């Protein structure tokens, strides 16, 4: 008997043939083979199938993929805007000089290359030319239904790098608008939001875009864009904050977001920042270390500045997770002018902490003497910093630092005059105003002024106002200079304003009214009220105290309802006086409504035309307490002591 061999018709499935595995699909052609059922593979019997080598198949697929990419690139027009934006330093690599050398340069520079009517008012500025956009057509963009045309974007980018970037040189002026948008839409819109502050071709953009850009900033922690771009965008919005509109003031919480994003990405330890990355990366090069160090320095400067302008205690560098070696290395790596700014902000932070520890709410005679020693120590450190200041911009930084430290003198009551601080305070305040005036004379407008200039102007002017309305004004001080500087500050604030709802505009309203008031800083009997009533907001207390006096007399909603307390003896409180009482004489026996020999007299709001101090206004000045808590209680009632403790 002859045995039969299996017929060649017994075929294996393609999966088994590819793997050279035994296949039993021929036993039941209608069902998958045992192996395919086990590995859950698609069991197919194909006659023309030919086994392929794995490596050859992968190589063929890679070659096919590369061919497709090449065809795709060749079918599209050349586009260079997708190249990444480099994280730049303050060096000449950026093509941008330091703020002072740009703005206050004595050497005339070429006029703008674009029509000067883009800005209001029309000016010519000594500055570095803006970026050129030849060869890369800018695309129009839309944000929440607000469209910004390509021409407007080009205009705004040129305006930004010509007028604004000199105060915060952290962006590449050669990168195109399309590049910024492709890499970080938030940073792109932050640039647009800053630059449109005085864009006369479309004055509606500023407030139309404000809320949407602020929302982007608050959501930036969820962005997939590079963290450095997010930090840069927040730095811009905190340096040029939007005027008040239909959005709450989020400047202070945004400062915290800035600080924490920077720390989350290891900028506070630049040499070890790679250890904070989610993916394995090499240690930073020397250039990367410099870039990260300077970005961290800018972040600290802006964060501490936000805290000071909002009356909060800022964290010093020593409290931000740096050991002494890293702290020293930071100042050695960054540009000298950035290091000076950082040292100035550090002094303000440390002085604020020291004065708080000494006590500001209520001070005994010994505490006032201790405070005077503390402030003189820090003023001496400012003297050392002034020796390092070589440009007008650096001298402005040291003057603002000195002004912030000297403002704590006004917390004193018993030793305020005897300590001899008034002449020094007056000189500092006038020098700050002189700097801003010189900037205005050289540039021609102040709408691009960063927030530190607005705060300096407000702090200096309210300080001068307090001195001029006090009895010490007749004790050998340079009163004529102080009065001229105060009036200059009012005019500068008007030029600095970009919207009727911004802080500069409201500063003008308050300064005019309080200057012409015969009741400001006066008790009911006409005697001087020398101490501050707002004592919990550090450097900001002097400003808020002036706002409170203005509110008492000129806010229609507070008349005959809210009271202003006055001290009887020491820190105790006696009866209150209400707006509308008889006028009292000033320190020289006049009503202070007009200064003898001065042709400048500002109008005072009257009747229903008075500027109303609403909740939005209080939010601008970071008012801490609600109206009902702060003003409504009778000082003679049993609840007055509770309210007094809150103040």
Coordinates of C-alpha atoms in Angstrom, one line a residue:
X1 CA 0.0 0.0 0.0
X2 CA 1.4 3.4 -1.1
X3 CA 1.2 6.3 1.3
X4 CA 0.0 9.7 0.0
X5 CA 1.7 13.0 0.7
X6 CA -0.4 16.0 1.6
X7 CA -1.5 18.0 -1.4
X8 CA 0.2 21.3 -2.1
X9 CA -3.2 23.0 -1.9
X10 CA -2.8 23.2 1.9
X11 CA -2.0 26.9 2.3
X12 CA -1.0 28.8 5.4
X13 CA -2.4 32.3 6.3
X14 CA -0.3 35.4 5.6
X15 CA 0.5 36.1 9.2
X16 CA 1.8 32.6 9.8
X17 CA 3.8 32.6 6.6
X18 CA 5.4 36.0 7.5
X19 CA 6.4 34.6 10.9
X20 CA 7.3 31.1 9.5
X21 CA 4.9 29.6 12.0
X22 CA 2.9 26.4 11.7
X23 CA -0.7 27.1 10.4
X24 CA -3.8 24.9 10.6
X25 CA -6.1 27.1 8.7
X26 CA -6.5 24.4 6.0
X27 CA -8.3 22.2 8.5
X28 CA -11.2 24.7 8.6
X29 CA -11.0 27.3 5.9
X30 CA -14.0 29.1 7.3
X31 CA -12.4 29.8 10.7
X32 CA -9.1 31.6 11.7
X33 CA -6.2 29.4 12.4
X34 CA -5.2 28.5 16.0
X35 CA -2.3 31.0 16.1
X36 CA -4.3 33.9 14.7
X37 CA -7.1 33.3 17.2
X38 CA -4.5 33.2 20.0
X39 CA -2.8 36.5 19.1
X40 CA -6.0 38.1 17.9
X41 CA -4.6 38.6 14.4
X42 CA -6.4 39.0 11.1
X43 CA -6.2 35.5 9.4
X44 CA -6.1 35.9 5.7
X45 CA -5.1 33.3 3.0
X46 CA -3.5 35.2 0.0
X47 CA -2.2 33.4 -3.0
X48 CA 0.1 36.3 -4.3
X49 CA 1.5 36.9 -0.8
X50 CA 5.3 37.0 -0.7
X51 CA 7.2 37.1 2.6
X52 CA 9.0 40.4 3.2
X53 CA 12.1 41.1 5.3
X54 CA 11.2 43.3 8.4
X55 CA 14.1 45.6 8.1
X56 CA 13.6 46.1 4.4
X57 CA 9.9 46.9 4.9
X58 CA 10.7 49.5 7.6
X59 CA 13.3 51.1 5.4
X60 CA 10.9 51.2 2.5
X61 CA 8.2 52.9 4.7
X62 CA 10.7 55.5 6.0
X63 CA 11.8 56.2 2.4
X64 CA 8.2 56.6 1.3
X65 CA 7.4 58.9 4.3
X66 CA 10.4 61.1 3.4
X67 CA 9.2 61.3 -0.2
X68 CA 5.8 62.4 0.9
X69 CA 7.3 65.1 3.2
X70 CA 9.5 66.4 0.4
X71 CA 6.5 66.6 -2.0
X72 CA 4.5 68.4 0.7
X73 CA 7.2 71.0 1.3
X74 CA 7.7 71.6 -2.4
X75 CA 3.9 72.2 -2.9
X76 CA 3.8 75.0 -0.3
X77 CA 5.3 78.5 -0.5
X78 CA 8.5 79.2 1.5
X79 CA 7.6 80.2 5.1
X80 CA 10.3 81.1 7.6
X81 CA 8.0 82.1 10.5
X82 CA 8.0 78.7 12.2
X83 CA 11.6 79.0 13.4
X84 CA 11.7 79.1 17.2
X85 CA 12.2 82.4 19.1
X86 CA 15.5 82.4 20.9
X87 CA 15.5 83.2 24.6
X88 CA 17.6 86.3 24.4
X89 CA 19.9 88.2 26.9
X90 CA 20.4 91.8 27.6
X91 CA 23.5 91.8 25.5
X92 CA 24.0 93.3 22.0
X93 CA 22.7 90.0 20.6
X94 CA 19.2 91.5 21.0
X95 CA 20.0 94.6 19.0
X96 CA 18.4 96.6 21.8
X97 CA 20.3 98.9 24.1
X98 CA 19.5 99.5 27.7
X99 CA 16.5 101.7 28.5
X100 CA 18.4 104.8 29.5
X101 CA 20.9 104.7 26.7
X102 CA 18.0 104.4 24.2
X103 CA 15.5 106.8 25.5
X104 CA 17.8 109.5 27.0
X105 CA 20.6 109.3 24.4
X106 CA 22.1 112.7 23.6
X107 CA 23.0 111.6 20.1
X108 CA 20.1 112.1 17.7
X109 CA 18.8 108.9 16.1
X110 CA 17.0 108.5 12.7
X111 CA 13.3 109.2 12.8
X112 CA 10.8 106.4 12.7
X113 CA 10.5 104.5 9.4
X114 CA 6.8 104.4 9.7
X115 CA 4.3 107.3 9.7
X116 CA 4.5 109.0 13.1
X117 CA 0.7 109.5 13.2
X118 CA 0.5 105.9 14.4
X119 CA 0.9 107.3 17.9
X120 CA -0.8 110.1 19.7
X121 CA 0.6 112.6 20.0
X122 CA 2.9 112.8 16.9
X123 CA 6.6 112.5 18.0
X124 CA 10.0 111.6 16.9
X125 CA 11.9 109.3 19.3
X126 CA 15.6 108.5 19.7
X127 CA 15.4 104.8 19.6
X128 CA 16.6 101.6 17.8
X129 CA 14.7 100.9 14.5
X130 CA 12.0 98.3 14.8
X131 CA 12.0 95.0 13.0
X132 CA 11.7 94.6 9.3
X133 CA 9.1 92.3 7.8
X134 CA 10.2 92.0 4.2
X135 CA 9.7 88.5 2.8
X136 CA 7.2 87.4 5.4
X137 CA 3.6 88.6 4.9
X138 CA 2.0 89.1 8.3
X139 CA -1.4 87.4 8.7
X140 CA -4.4 89.1 10.3
X141 CA -5.6 87.6 13.6
X142 CA -8.8 87.4 15.5
X143 CA -9.3 87.2 19.3
X144 CA -12.8 86.5 20.5
X145 CA -14.4 88.2 17.5
X146 CA -12.1 91.2 17.5
X147 CA -10.1 91.2 14.3
X148 CA -6.7 92.9 14.0
X149 CA -5.6 93.4 10.4
X150 CA -2.2 92.5 9.1
X151 CA -1.3 96.2 8.7
X152 CA -2.3 96.9 12.3
X153 CA -0.2 94.1 13.5
X154 CA 2.8 95.3 11.6
X155 CA 2.3 98.8 13.0
X156 CA 1.8 97.6 16.6
X157 CA 4.9 95.4 16.5
X158 CA 7.0 98.3 15.2
X159 CA 5.6 100.6 17.9
X160 CA 6.3 98.0 20.6
X161 CA 10.0 97.5 19.7
X162 CA 10.6 101.2 19.1
X163 CA 8.9 102.6 22.2
X164 CA 8.2 99.9 24.7
X165 CA 10.8 97.2 24.5
X166 CA 13.5 99.6 25.7
X167 CA 12.1 99.4 29.2
X168 CA 11.9 95.6 29.2
X169 CA 14.3 94.2 26.6
X170 CA 13.4 90.5 26.8
X171 CA 12.1 89.8 23.2
X172 CA 13.8 89.4 19.9
X173 CA 13.1 92.4 17.7
X174 CA 14.0 90.5 14.6
X175 CA 11.4 87.8 15.0
X176 CA 8.3 88.2 12.8
X177 CA 4.7 88.6 14.1
X178 CA 3.9 85.2 12.5
X179 CA 6.7 83.6 14.4
X180 CA 5.5 84.9 17.7
X181 CA 2.0 83.7 17.0
X182 CA 3.1 80.3 15.9
X183 CA 5.2 79.8 19.0
X184 CA 3.0 81.4 21.6
X185 CA -0.4 83.1 20.8
X186 CA -0.5 84.5 24.3
X187 CA 2.9 86.3 23.9
X188 CA 1.8 87.6 20.5
X189 CA -1.4 89.1 22.0
X190 CA 0.5 90.4 25.0
X191 CA 2.7 92.4 22.6
X192 CA -0.4 93.7 20.7
X193 CA -2.1 94.6 24.0
X194 CA 0.8 96.7 25.2
X195 CA 1.5 98.4 21.9
X196 CA -2.1 99.5 21.3
X197 CA -2.2 101.8 24.4
X198 CA -1.8 104.8 22.2
X199 CA -2.5 103.5 18.7
X200 CA -4.5 106.3 17.2
X201 CA -5.4 104.4 14.0
X202 CA -7.6 102.2 16.0
X203 CA -8.1 103.5 19.5
X204 CA -10.8 100.9 20.3
X205 CA -8.3 98.0 20.4
X206 CA -7.0 98.6 23.9
X207 CA -10.2 98.0 25.9
X208 CA -11.7 95.6 23.3
X209 CA -8.8 93.2 23.7
X210 CA -8.1 93.7 27.4
X211 CA -10.3 91.2 29.0
X212 CA -9.5 88.4 26.5
X213 CA -5.8 88.9 26.9
X214 CA -6.1 88.9 30.7
X215 CA -8.0 85.6 30.5
X216 CA -5.2 84.2 28.3
X217 CA -2.7 85.2 30.9
X218 CA -4.7 83.5 33.7
X219 CA -5.0 80.3 31.6
X220 CA -1.3 80.4 30.5
X221 CA -0.5 77.8 33.1
X222 CA -2.3 75.3 30.8
X223 CA -0.5 76.4 27.7
X224 CA 1.7 74.0 25.7
X225 CA 3.9 76.9 24.6
X226 CA 7.4 77.1 25.9
X227 CA 7.4 78.3 29.5
X228 CA 9.8 81.1 28.7
X229 CA 7.3 82.6 26.3
X230 CA 4.5 82.5 29.0
X231 CA 6.8 84.2 31.4
X232 CA 7.7 86.9 28.9
X233 CA 4.0 87.5 28.2
X234 CA 3.1 87.9 31.9
X235 CA 6.1 90.2 32.4
X236 CA 4.7 92.5 29.6
X237 CA 1.2 92.6 31.1
X238 CA 2.5 93.4 34.6
X239 CA 4.8 96.1 33.3
X240 CA 2.0 97.8 31.3
X241 CA -1.2 96.7 33.0
X242 CA -4.5 97.3 31.3
X243 CA -6.8 100.2 32.5
X244 CA -9.8 99.2 34.5
X245 CA -12.7 98.0 32.4
X246 CA -15.2 95.1 32.7
X247 CA -12.6 92.9 34.3
X248 CA -11.3 92.7 37.9
X249 CA -7.9 93.7 38.9
X250 CA -5.7 90.6 38.8
X251 CA -2.3 92.2 38.9
X252 CA -1.3 90.9 42.3
X253 CA -2.4 87.2 41.7
X254 CA -0.8 87.4 38.3
X255 CA 2.5 88.3 40.0
X256 CA 2.2 85.1 42.0
X257 CA 1.6 83.1 38.8
X258 CA 4.7 84.7 37.2
X259 CA 6.9 83.7 40.2
X260 CA 5.6 80.2 40.5
X261 CA 5.9 79.4 36.7
X262 CA 9.5 80.6 36.8
X263 CA 10.2 78.5 39.9
X264 CA 8.4 75.4 38.5
X265 CA 10.7 75.5 35.5
X266 CA 13.8 76.0 37.6
X267 CA 14.7 79.5 36.7
X268 CA 15.5 80.3 40.4
X269 CA 18.3 77.8 40.1
X270 CA 19.6 78.5 36.6
X271 CA 22.6 76.1 36.7
X272 CA 20.3 73.2 37.8
X273 CA 17.3 74.1 35.7
X274 CA 17.6 70.9 33.6
X275 CA 16.7 69.0 36.8
X276 CA 13.2 70.5 36.7
X277 CA 12.5 69.3 33.1
X278 CA 10.1 66.4 32.5
X279 CA 12.4 65.0 29.8
X280 CA 16.1 64.2 30.2
X281 CA 18.2 67.1 28.9
X282 CA 21.8 68.1 29.1
X283 CA 23.0 70.7 31.6
X284 CA 22.7 74.2 30.4
X285 CA 25.5 75.8 28.5
X286 CA 27.0 79.1 29.6
X287 CA 24.8 81.1 27.2
X288 CA 21.7 79.2 28.4
X289 CA 22.7 79.9 32.0
X290 CA 23.0 83.6 31.2
X291 CA 19.6 83.7 29.4
X292 CA 17.8 81.9 32.3
X293 CA 19.5 84.0 34.9
X294 CA 18.4 87.3 33.3
X295 CA 14.9 86.0 32.8
X296 CA 14.7 85.0 36.4
X297 CA 16.1 88.4 37.5
X298 CA 13.4 90.2 35.4
X299 CA 10.8 87.9 37.0
X300 CA 11.9 88.8 40.5
X301 CA 12.0 92.5 39.8
X302 CA 8.5 92.6 38.3
X303 CA 7.1 90.3 41.1
X304 CA 8.6 92.4 43.9
X305 CA 7.4 95.6 42.1
X306 CA 3.9 94.3 41.9
X307 CA 3.9 93.5 45.7
X308 CA 5.2 97.0 46.5
X309 CA 2.6 98.8 44.3
X310 CA -0.2 96.7 45.8
X311 CA 0.9 97.4 49.4
X312 CA 2.0 93.8 50.1
X313 CA 5.2 92.4 51.6
X314 CA 7.3 90.9 48.8
X315 CA 9.5 87.8 49.2
X316 CA 13.2 88.6 49.1
X317 CA 15.6 86.5 47.1
X318 CA 16.9 84.8 50.2
X319 CA 13.4 83.3 50.7
X320 CA 13.1 81.8 47.2
X321 CA 15.1 78.6 47.5
X322 CA 18.6 79.9 46.6
X323 CA 21.7 79.1 48.6
X324 CA 24.2 81.9 49.1
X325 CA 26.4 80.7 46.2
X326 CA 23.5 80.7 43.8
X327 CA 22.5 84.1 45.0
X328 CA 25.9 85.6 44.4
X329 CA 26.3 83.8 41.1
X330 CA 23.1 85.4 39.9
X331 CA 24.4 88.9 40.3
X332 CA 27.7 87.9 38.6
X333 CA 26.0 86.5 35.6
X334 CA 23.4 89.1 34.7
X335 CA 24.0 92.5 33.0
X336 CA 25.0 95.2 35.5
X337 CA 22.0 97.4 34.9
X338 CA 19.6 94.5 35.6
X339 CA 21.6 93.7 38.7
X340 CA 21.2 97.2 39.9
X341 CA 17.4 97.1 39.4
X342 CA 17.3 93.8 41.3
X343 CA 19.4 95.2 44.2
X344 CA 17.1 98.2 44.4
X345 CA 14.0 96.0 44.6
X346 CA 15.7 93.8 47.2
X347 CA 16.4 96.8 49.4
X348 CA 12.7 97.8 49.3
X349 CA 11.7 94.3 50.2
X350 CA 14.1 93.9 53.1
X351 CA 13.3 97.4 54.4
X352 CA 9.6 96.6 54.3
X353 CA 10.2 93.4 56.2
X354 CA 12.3 95.2 58.8
X355 CA 9.9 98.0 59.4
X356 CA 7.0 95.5 59.7
X357 CA 8.9 93.6 62.4
X358 CA 9.6 96.9 64.2
X359 CA 5.8 97.6 64.2
X360 CA 3.8 100.1 62.1
X361 CA 0.3 99.9 63.4
X362 CA 1.0 101.6 66.7
X363 CA 4.5 102.9 67.6
X364 CA 5.9 104.0 70.9
X365 CA 8.6 106.6 71.1
X366 CA 11.3 103.9 71.3
X367 CA 9.8 102.2 68.2
X368 CA 9.9 105.5 66.3
X369 CA 13.5 105.9 67.2
X370 CA 14.3 102.4 66.1
X371 CA 12.4 103.0 62.9
X372 CA 14.6 106.0 62.2
X373 CA 17.7 103.9 62.7
X374 CA 16.4 101.2 60.4
X375 CA 15.5 103.7 57.6
X376 CA 18.9 105.5 57.9
X377 CA 20.7 102.2 57.5
X378 CA 18.8 101.4 54.3
X379 CA 19.2 104.9 53.0
X380 CA 23.0 104.4 53.5
X381 CA 22.8 101.3 51.3
X382 CA 21.0 103.3 48.7
X383 CA 23.9 105.7 48.8
X384 CA 26.2 102.8 47.9
X385 CA 23.9 101.8 45.0
X386 CA 23.9 105.3 43.6
X387 CA 27.7 105.1 43.2
X388 CA 27.0 102.3 40.7
X389 CA 24.4 104.3 38.7
X390 CA 25.9 105.7 35.6
X391 CA 22.8 106.4 33.4
X392 CA 19.6 108.4 34.1
X393 CA 17.6 105.2 34.0
X394 CA 19.7 103.7 36.8
X395 CA 19.6 106.9 38.8
X396 CA 15.8 106.7 38.5
X397 CA 15.8 103.2 39.9
X398 CA 17.9 104.3 42.9
X399 CA 15.8 107.4 43.5
X400 CA 12.6 105.3 43.5
X401 CA 14.2 102.9 45.9
X402 CA 15.1 105.8 48.2
X403 CA 11.6 107.3 47.9
X404 CA 10.0 104.0 48.9
X405 CA 12.3 103.7 51.9
X406 CA 11.8 107.3 53.0
X407 CA 8.0 107.0 52.8
X408 CA 8.2 104.9 56.0
X409 CA 9.3 108.1 57.9
X410 CA 5.7 109.4 57.5
X411 CA 4.5 106.6 59.8
X412 CA 6.1 108.4 62.7
X413 CA 4.2 110.9 64.8
X414 CA 6.3 112.0 67.8
X415 CA 9.7 112.2 66.0
X416 CA 8.6 113.1 62.5
X417 CA 9.9 116.6 62.6
X418 CA 12.7 116.2 65.0
X419 CA 14.3 113.4 62.9
X420 CA 15.0 116.0 60.1
X421 CA 13.7 113.7 57.4
X422 CA 11.5 116.2 55.5
X423 CA 14.3 118.0 53.5
X424 CA 15.7 114.6 52.3
X425 CA 12.2 113.4 51.3
X426 CA 11.4 116.6 49.4
X427 CA 14.7 116.4 47.4
X428 CA 14.0 112.7 46.5
X429 CA 10.4 113.4 45.4
X430 CA 11.4 116.3 43.2
X431 CA 14.3 114.3 41.6
X432 CA 11.9 111.5 40.6
X433 CA 9.5 114.0 39.0
X434 CA 12.4 115.7 37.3
X435 CA 13.5 112.4 35.7
X436 CA 10.0 111.7 34.3
X437 CA 9.8 115.2 33.0
X438 CA 13.1 114.9 31.2
X439 CA 11.9 111.6 29.6
X440 CA 8.7 113.4 28.4
X441 CA 10.7 116.2 27.0
X442 CA 13.0 113.9 25.0
X443 CA 10.3 111.5 23.8
X444 CA 7.3 113.9 23.5
X445 CA 4.7 111.6 25.2
X446 CA 4.3 109.3 28.2
X447 CA 1.8 106.7 27.1
X448 CA 4.6 104.1 26.9
X449 CA 5.7 104.7 30.5
X450 CA 5.9 101.5 32.5
X451 CA 4.0 100.9 35.7
X452 CA 7.1 101.8 37.9
X453 CA 7.1 105.3 36.5
X454 CA 3.4 105.8 37.2
X455 CA 3.9 104.6 40.7
X456 CA 6.9 106.8 41.2
X457 CA 5.0 109.8 40.0
X458 CA 2.1 109.0 42.3
X459 CA 4.3 108.3 45.4
X460 CA 6.4 111.4 44.9
X461 CA 3.4 113.7 44.2
X462 CA 1.3 112.5 47.2
X463 CA 4.5 113.0 49.4
X464 CA 4.9 116.5 48.2
X465 CA 1.2 117.2 48.7
X466 CA 1.5 116.0 52.3
X467 CA 4.5 118.2 53.0
X468 CA 3.0 121.3 51.3
X469 CA -0.3 120.9 53.3
X470 CA 1.6 120.6 56.6
X471 CA 2.9 123.1 59.1
X472 CA 6.4 122.1 58.4
X473 CA 6.2 123.7 55.0
X474 CA 7.1 127.1 56.6
X475 CA 10.2 125.8 58.3
X476 CA 12.9 126.5 55.7
X477 CA 12.0 123.9 53.1
X478 CA 12.3 124.5 49.4
X479 CA 8.6 125.1 49.1
X480 CA 8.7 126.8 45.7
X481 CA 10.5 123.8 44.2
X482 CA 8.1 121.4 45.8
X483 CA 5.1 123.3 44.6
X484 CA 6.4 123.5 41.0
X485 CA 7.2 119.7 41.1
X486 CA 3.7 118.9 42.3
X487 CA 2.1 120.9 39.4
X488 CA 4.5 119.2 37.0
X489 CA 3.5 115.8 38.3
X490 CA -0.2 116.6 37.6
X491 CA 0.6 117.6 34.1
X492 CA 2.8 114.5 33.6
X493 CA 0.0 112.2 34.9
X494 CA -2.3 113.7 32.3
X495 CA 0.1 112.8 29.6
X496 CA 0.6 109.4 31.0
X497 CA -3.1 108.5 30.9
X498 CA -4.3 106.3 28.1
X499 CA -7.9 105.9 29.3
X500 CA -10.2 107.8 31.6
X501 CA -10.4 104.8 33.8
X502 CA -6.7 104.3 34.3
X503 CA -4.7 105.1 37.4
X504 CA -3.0 108.2 35.9
X505 CA -6.4 109.8 35.2
X506 CA -7.7 109.2 38.7
X507 CA -4.4 110.5 40.1
X508 CA -5.0 113.8 38.4
X509 CA -8.5 114.0 39.9
X510 CA -7.3 113.4 43.4
X511 CA -4.2 115.6 43.3
X512 CA -6.2 118.6 42.0
X513 CA -8.9 118.3 44.6
X514 CA -6.8 117.7 47.6
X515 CA -4.4 120.5 46.7
X516 CA -7.3 123.0 46.7
X517 CA -8.9 121.5 49.8
X518 CA -8.8 123.4 53.1
X519 CA -9.9 120.3 55.0
X520 CA -7.4 117.7 53.8
X521 CA -5.1 116.4 56.6
X522 CA -6.9 118.6 59.1
X523 CA -8.9 117.8 62.3
X524 CA -12.3 119.4 62.9
X525 CA -10.7 122.2 64.9
X526 CA -8.3 123.0 62.1
X527 CA -5.2 121.6 63.7
X528 CA -2.9 119.4 61.7
X529 CA -3.4 115.7 61.3
X530 CA 0.2 114.6 60.9
X531 CA 0.1 110.8 61.1
X532 CA -1.2 108.3 58.6
X533 CA -4.6 106.7 59.1
X534 CA -3.9 103.9 56.6
X535 CA -1.0 102.0 58.3
X536 CA -1.1 98.4 57.0
X537 CA -0.2 98.8 53.3
X538 CA 3.5 99.5 53.7
X539 CA 4.8 101.9 50.9
X540 CA 1.2 102.2 49.5
X541 CA -0.2 103.5 52.8
X542 CA 0.9 107.1 52.0
X543 CA -1.0 107.0 48.7
X544 CA -4.1 105.3 50.1
X545 CA -4.2 107.8 53.0
X546 CA -4.4 110.6 50.5
X547 CA -7.2 108.8 48.7
X548 CA -9.1 108.5 52.0
X549 CA -8.9 112.2 52.6
X550 CA -10.1 112.9 49.1
X551 CA -13.0 110.4 49.5
X552 CA -14.1 112.0 52.8
X553 CA -14.6 115.4 51.2
X554 CA -15.3 114.9 47.5
X555 CA -17.0 111.5 47.1
X556 CA -20.8 112.2 46.9
X557 CA -21.6 108.7 48.3
X558 CA -19.7 109.4 51.5
X559 CA -21.2 112.7 52.4
X560 CA -23.3 112.8 55.6
X561 CA -22.9 109.0 55.8
X562 CA -19.2 108.1 56.2
X563 CA -17.0 109.6 58.9
X564 CA -13.4 110.4 59.1
X565 CA -11.8 109.7 62.5
X566 CA -9.2 111.9 64.2
X567 CA -7.0 111.0 67.1
X568 CA -7.5 112.6 70.4
X569 CA -4.3 111.6 72.1
X570 CA -1.6 109.1 71.0
X571 CA -3.4 106.4 69.1
X572 CA -6.8 106.7 70.6
X573 CA -9.8 108.0 68.7
X574 CA -12.3 110.7 69.6
X575 CA -15.2 112.2 67.8
X576 CA -15.5 112.1 64.0
X577 CA -16.2 114.9 61.7
X578 CA -18.4 114.7 58.6
X579 CA -18.0 116.3 55.2
X580 CA -19.7 119.6 55.0
X581 CA -18.5 121.2 58.2
X582 CA -17.1 124.6 58.3
X583 CA -13.8 125.2 56.5
X584 CA -10.7 125.3 58.6
X585 CA -7.6 127.5 58.1
X586 CA -4.4 126.2 56.6
X587 CA -1.0 126.2 58.3
X588 CA -0.5 129.9 57.3
X589 CA -4.0 131.1 58.2
X590 CA -5.4 130.9 54.6
X591 CA -7.7 128.3 53.1
X592 CA -5.1 126.8 50.9
X593 CA -7.4 127.1 47.9
X594 CA -4.9 129.2 46.1
X595 CA -1.2 129.6 46.7
X596 CA 0.1 133.1 46.9
X597 CA 2.2 134.0 43.9
X598 CA 1.1 131.0 41.9
X599 CA -1.0 131.3 38.8
X600 CA -1.9 127.6 39.0
X601 CA -5.2 126.8 40.7
X602 CA -7.0 123.5 39.8
X603 CA -10.7 123.1 39.9
X604 CA -12.4 121.1 42.5
X605 CA -15.3 118.7 41.7
X606 CA -18.6 120.1 43.0
X607 CA -22.1 118.8 43.3
X608 CA -23.2 116.0 41.0
X609 CA -20.2 116.7 38.8
X610 CA -17.8 115.3 41.3
X611 CA -15.8 112.2 40.4
X612 CA -17.5 109.3 42.1
X613 CA -15.3 106.9 44.1
X614 CA -16.9 103.6 43.1
X615 CA -15.7 100.1 43.8
X616 CA -13.7 100.0 40.6
X617 CA -11.8 103.1 41.8
X618 CA -11.0 101.4 45.1
X619 CA -9.9 98.3 43.3
X620 CA -7.3 100.4 41.4
X621 CA -5.8 101.4 44.7
X622 CA -6.2 97.9 46.2
X623 CA -8.6 99.0 48.9
X624 CA -8.6 96.2 51.5
X625 CA -11.9 96.6 53.3
X626 CA -15.5 97.0 52.1
X627 CA -17.3 100.4 52.5
X628 CA -19.6 99.1 55.2
X629 CA -16.8 97.8 57.4
X630 CA -14.6 100.8 56.9
X631 CA -16.9 103.8 57.1
X632 CA -20.4 103.1 58.4
X633 CA -19.9 102.5 62.1
X634 CA -20.3 105.4 64.5
X635 CA -17.0 106.1 66.3
X636 CA -18.9 106.3 69.6
X637 CA -20.7 103.0 69.2
X638 CA -19.7 99.8 70.9
X639 CA -18.6 98.3 67.5
X640 CA -16.1 101.1 66.9
X641 CA -13.2 99.4 68.6
X642 CA -13.5 96.4 66.2
X643 CA -13.4 98.7 63.2
X644 CA -10.5 100.6 64.6
X645 CA -8.5 97.3 64.9
X646 CA -9.1 96.6 61.2
X647 CA -7.7 99.9 60.0

